[in-house]
Amino acid sequence: MAKVKVSAFSISIDGFGAGPRQSLENPLGVGGHALHDWAFATRTFQRMFGKEGGASGIDDDFAARSFENVGAWILGRNMFGPIRGPWPDESWKGWWGDTPPYHVPVFVLTHHPRQSIVMQGGTTFHFVTGGIRLALEKAREAAGGKDVRIGGGVATIQQYLRVGLIDELHVAISPALLGSGERLFTDINLVELGYRCTEHVATPKATHLVLSR
Amino acid sequence: MAKVKVSAFSISIDGFGAGPRQSLENPLGVGGHALHDWAFATRTFQRMFGKEGGASGIDDDFAARSFENVGAWILGRNMFGPIRGPWPDESWKGWWGDTPPYHVPVFVLTHHPRQSIVMQGGTTFHFVTGGIRLALEKAREAAGGKDVRIGGGVATIQQYLRVGLIDELHVAISPALLGSGERLFTDINLVELGYRCTEHVATPKATHLVLSR
């Protein structure tokens, strides 16, 4: 059965999923890049950026798995870009250039309506102003029987977790400290929500944990 | 030079250092026992409980290191026992029986004065009502040039972290979810305090991280 899942989501030792002060220069917040060292080093990510090489092994297995059977994505507004409030114009089309690494429909949560954007390589950005449940409904429909992947950020994942809509959450704890930013597990009781740890593998670069209900 | 350190302090995936509702039956809070699976399995801990066997390897190396060169301990009141408020009598002498596993002076933070208790095996419990700095001063003096180990719990470690008095913090992240309880890194900016991750080793049972300033 198709799942709603979060995959390859990295957090710091002190629990942050993004650094503070996100901006055009720091899409992941200040210091946030360090969270993703394990992922950037993998063959899967190197290939995504059109490069040769990269590491195989456990980190790469998780990176590769994160893209398997994904029929649609859901992103929070801040993961789509640094602009807050109403869209000033149609120029911002995400952080990822003309050919984003999604290759399927991507539903962006926002309070501000905007026309869908068809990108190269199969990615279409749709903007949903009707809330997280409507976005999931649309994503499920678009996914055509495949999984829906919730990409983030922290606030978006928290919203879906709190209403019990995430089936599987793969978190990678990186050996980095961020000090401040957005904490993933604040004010969420994962035990009450029915999650348990169903997989635990550690590598020199990250500790991978899969939480499932 | 002698250090002030926290060693072998276990937290859950969701960041809790103890479960909720500590009691006589659940000294580590409900579910808190799971945090320490990696430690209980080691040769070092088995020997501490007078047993043969137990695992060697990385987990055991960290367990053994945690007891090396420790000249005195500091414990929070709740780590010493489940009693809150004034001491009703002199009968409570800790969770650990007649021969506690400290074998050195132990300074217990409390708001309620009490006579020192001399236990078997070299442990003496001293009760300090003058705050965390006075307790550290006394512990340093008693340690005679060796390290002072802050045993916990969460609130005690946080207090010492916030004023920058901890030199080294070894945290073990266990693959367990607690859902609620006491979070170790809430409202603490470890980067601003000058900490960085100086060691990172993972085993099937825990991810060991050493934070130093």
Tab-separated table of C-alpha atoms in Angstrom, chain A residues 65-140:
chain	number	residue	atom	x	y	z
A	65	ARG	CA	15.714	4.389	-0.881
A	66	SER	CA	14.531	7.923	-0.246
A	67	PHE	CA	13.825	8.376	-3.964
A	68	GLU	CA	12.273	4.956	-4.605
A	69	ASN	CA	8.590	4.693	-5.456
A	70	VAL	CA	7.905	8.387	-4.829
A	71	GLY	CA	4.899	9.543	-6.862
A	72	ALA	CA	4.523	13.053	-5.466
A	73	TRP	CA	6.147	15.411	-2.964
A	74	ILE	CA	4.843	17.906	-0.448
A	75	LEU	CA	7.050	20.852	0.559
A	76	GLY	CA	6.547	23.661	3.003
A	77	ARG	CA	6.732	27.174	1.652
A	78	ASN	CA	10.134	27.824	3.224
A	79	MET	CA	11.607	24.723	1.692
A	80	PHE	CA	10.524	26.028	-1.690
A	81	GLY	CA	12.198	29.383	-1.211
A	82	PRO	CA	13.246	32.279	1.002
A	83	ILE	CA	10.318	34.553	0.056
A	84	ARG	CA	7.748	35.193	2.818
A	85	GLY	CA	4.269	36.657	2.401
A	86	PRO	CA	2.565	37.217	-0.981
A	87	TRP	CA	4.521	36.279	-4.125
A	88	PRO	CA	5.947	39.544	-5.513
A	89	ASP	CA	6.026	38.063	-9.045
A	90	GLU	CA	6.396	34.730	-10.810
A	91	SER	CA	10.181	34.716	-10.969
A	92	TRP	CA	11.048	32.446	-8.028
A	93	LYS	CA	10.935	28.820	-9.162
A	94	GLY	CA	12.661	27.036	-6.291
A	95	TRP	CA	16.283	26.535	-5.257
A	96	TRP	CA	16.986	23.861	-7.811
A	97	GLY	CA	17.377	25.473	-11.235
A	98	ASP	CA	15.464	24.557	-14.387
A	99	THR	CA	15.499	20.807	-13.723
A	100	PRO	CA	14.625	20.164	-10.075
A	101	PRO	CA	15.495	16.742	-8.632
A	102	TYR	CA	11.859	15.728	-8.084
A	103	HIS	CA	10.661	14.610	-11.538
A	104	VAL	CA	7.075	14.255	-10.272
A	105	PRO	CA	4.343	16.661	-9.097
A	106	VAL	CA	5.368	18.711	-6.048
A	107	PHE	CA	2.737	20.353	-3.853
A	108	VAL	CA	3.907	23.478	-2.051
A	109	LEU	CA	2.007	24.593	1.064
A	110	THR	CA	1.389	28.333	1.073
A	111	HIS	CA	-1.149	30.913	2.183
A	112	HIS	CA	-0.707	32.800	-1.092
A	113	PRO	CA	-2.211	31.444	-4.332
A	114	ARG	CA	-0.018	31.060	-7.376
A	115	GLN	CA	-0.219	29.377	-10.788
A	116	SER	CA	1.391	25.968	-11.161
A	117	ILE	CA	4.878	25.944	-12.710
A	118	VAL	CA	5.916	23.234	-15.138
A	119	MET	CA	9.658	22.664	-14.878
A	120	GLN	CA	12.005	20.531	-16.965
A	121	GLY	CA	12.438	16.843	-16.174
A	122	GLY	CA	8.899	16.070	-15.044
A	123	THR	CA	8.631	18.339	-11.998
A	124	THR	CA	5.529	20.521	-11.715
A	125	PHE	CA	5.135	22.816	-8.704
A	126	HIS	CA	1.545	23.190	-7.526
A	127	PHE	CA	0.634	25.699	-4.829
A	128	VAL	CA	-1.939	24.615	-2.255
A	129	THR	CA	-3.637	27.182	-0.036
A	130	GLY	CA	-6.236	24.816	1.435
A	131	GLY	CA	-4.084	23.302	4.192
A	132	ILE	CA	-2.124	20.126	4.811
A	133	ARG	CA	-4.992	17.656	4.386
A	134	LEU	CA	-5.979	19.031	1.013
A	135	ALA	CA	-2.348	19.018	-0.091
A	136	LEU	CA	-2.051	15.354	0.895
A	137	GLU	CA	-5.269	14.504	-0.933
A	138	LYS	CA	-3.984	16.130	-4.097
A	139	ALA	CA	-0.550	14.542	-3.716
A	140	ARG	CA	-2.065	11.077	-3.230
